XYZ file of C-alpha atoms in Angstrom:
184
model
C 0.000 0.000 0.000
C 1.478 3.402 -0.931
C 2.307 5.855 1.834
C 0.115 8.951 2.110
C 2.509 11.892 2.349
C 1.326 15.158 3.903
C 3.879 17.373 2.159
C 4.540 21.039 2.779
C 7.258 22.534 0.562
C 6.912 26.219 1.577
C 4.452 26.258 4.509
C 2.678 29.411 5.610
C 3.098 28.259 9.202
C 5.012 25.524 11.013
C 4.897 25.494 14.823
C 4.912 23.329 17.896
C 2.117 24.103 20.323
C 0.203 22.482 23.136
C -3.292 21.786 24.314
C -3.931 21.336 28.023
C -2.461 22.554 31.281
C 1.168 22.065 32.339
C 1.574 18.508 33.517
C -1.205 17.315 31.230
C -0.283 18.962 27.930
C -0.377 17.319 24.538
C 2.273 18.608 22.146
C 1.521 19.056 18.447
C 3.618 19.776 15.398
C 1.231 21.791 13.219
C 1.810 22.825 9.629
C -0.380 24.969 7.376
C -0.234 25.943 3.729
C -3.304 27.798 2.548
C -6.303 25.849 3.824
C -4.417 22.593 4.352
C -3.574 22.032 8.043
C -1.952 18.925 9.478
C -1.400 18.385 13.203
C 0.598 15.464 14.545
C 0.897 14.693 18.251
C 4.362 14.310 19.689
C 6.120 13.851 23.003
C 7.583 16.826 24.856
C 11.044 15.262 24.567
C 10.634 14.924 20.797
C 9.751 18.616 20.541
C 12.747 19.637 22.677
C 15.165 17.472 20.698
C 13.740 18.683 17.381
C 14.334 22.337 18.343
C 17.858 21.542 19.524
C 18.760 19.688 16.325
C 17.258 22.354 14.026
C 19.436 24.960 15.752
C 22.470 22.658 15.455
C 21.975 22.309 11.693
C 21.612 26.074 11.263
C 24.615 26.831 13.496
C 26.701 24.320 11.582
C 25.736 25.910 8.254
C 26.964 29.296 9.499
C 30.442 27.839 10.073
C 30.787 26.321 6.584
C 33.449 28.239 4.677
C 32.042 29.841 1.536
C 28.492 29.160 2.741
C 26.141 30.510 0.051
C 23.159 30.461 2.414
C 22.185 33.454 4.514
C 21.511 31.724 7.833
C 20.309 34.035 10.621
C 21.993 33.696 14.005
C 18.787 34.768 15.767
C 15.085 34.717 15.044
C 14.019 37.280 12.436
C 11.405 39.457 14.183
C 8.999 39.241 11.237
C 8.922 35.444 11.607
C 8.064 35.329 15.333
C 4.816 33.360 15.763
C 3.274 33.386 19.240
C -0.272 32.555 18.132
C -2.190 29.559 19.461
C -2.540 26.382 17.454
C -5.261 26.480 14.852
C -8.127 23.951 14.972
C -6.401 20.690 15.897
C -7.469 17.416 14.358
C -4.760 14.907 15.186
C -3.570 13.140 12.039
C -1.383 10.676 13.936
C 0.950 10.347 16.940
C 4.576 10.791 15.940
C 6.977 7.915 16.417
C 10.169 8.149 14.390
C 11.355 11.482 13.045
C 14.191 12.511 10.776
C 15.776 15.884 10.210
C 17.932 17.024 7.342
C 19.131 19.811 5.096
C 18.311 20.249 1.413
C 21.006 22.465 -0.148
C 19.141 22.636 -3.469
C 16.309 24.614 -1.872
C 18.151 25.920 1.236
C 15.558 24.332 3.505
C 15.518 22.318 6.702
C 13.555 19.098 6.161
C 11.501 17.358 8.851
C 9.960 13.944 8.345
C 7.556 12.539 10.944
C 6.203 9.014 10.918
C 3.375 7.624 13.039
C 3.886 5.272 15.941
C 3.103 1.850 14.580
C 1.919 -1.071 16.604
C 2.898 -4.255 14.822
C 2.282 -7.877 15.511
C 3.918 -10.908 13.949
C 1.837 -13.572 12.234
C 2.553 -17.299 12.562
C 5.317 -17.009 9.942
C 7.059 -14.147 11.758
C 5.914 -11.536 9.213
C 5.016 -8.119 10.633
C 1.404 -6.977 10.382
C -0.154 -3.577 11.093
C -2.367 -3.376 14.168
C -5.572 -3.149 12.134
C -4.175 -4.372 8.820
C -6.226 -1.827 6.866
C -4.818 1.550 7.811
C -3.050 3.534 5.130
C 0.579 4.267 6.027
C 1.262 7.990 6.215
C 3.964 10.531 7.017
C 4.477 14.277 7.352
C 7.141 15.954 5.209
C 7.922 19.600 5.947
C 10.484 21.807 4.205
C 11.130 25.214 5.737
C 13.565 27.995 4.893
C 16.326 28.920 7.332
C 14.594 31.942 8.885
C 11.406 29.986 9.482
C 13.470 27.122 10.913
C 15.210 29.479 13.360
C 11.834 30.914 14.463
C 10.412 27.381 14.756
C 13.256 26.282 17.043
C 12.934 29.369 19.281
C 9.178 28.979 19.708
C 9.507 25.258 20.360
C 12.081 25.830 23.117
C 9.751 28.407 24.710
C 6.741 26.051 24.530
C 8.713 23.175 26.057
C 10.070 25.455 28.806
C 6.617 26.764 29.721
C 5.728 23.627 31.672
C 5.558 23.053 35.387
C 8.250 24.628 37.569
C 10.886 22.318 39.042
C 11.153 21.764 42.796
C 14.484 23.170 44.030
C 14.774 20.366 46.610
C 13.991 17.172 44.709
C 14.130 18.304 41.078
C 10.699 16.908 40.195
C 7.968 19.062 38.580
C 5.591 20.861 40.913
C 1.909 20.296 40.123
C -0.554 23.185 40.235
C -2.490 21.470 43.027
C 0.578 21.024 45.219
C 3.719 18.987 45.619
C 4.926 16.492 48.176
C 8.685 16.489 48.044
C 10.461 13.204 48.572
C 14.092 13.914 49.346
C 16.635 11.350 48.207
C 18.196 9.091 50.824
C 21.570 10.375 52.029
């Protein structure tokens, strides 16, 4: 069965955002081009690592001698996006992701694949959980300025969670916190 690719070559918007309160948030990678919007759920750690790796790619490009690409060191002010997520209809929950650089278009490339539950049949062959679902993926290409803004926003979203207890290092819930100190 062919894979359904949700492809965005020059998106109008690509952001990570959340729904829910700190401690119970669901993270989404949301991409829009015109009227087409795709939202994929992801783990907080995936979002944090994605932002870190996007910045690493951009920082590495700056150091390349004779670099023909104009890579910003900071977020261009005109690309700052602090708006909420648009209407979220989860396409899938992200499992594996890949990140790369396309020098032909000067774009950072993100690929996201759904978490797949697989079972083996009697012959050891892998089967999809329901056997009938169409495989799909998200493919996003974004220019360097957009990528820098994406990474900055994502770091801010990830960092906006629950505060950390200065004694035990665990997150403090809004309804209180019972600190368990480590044994000394």
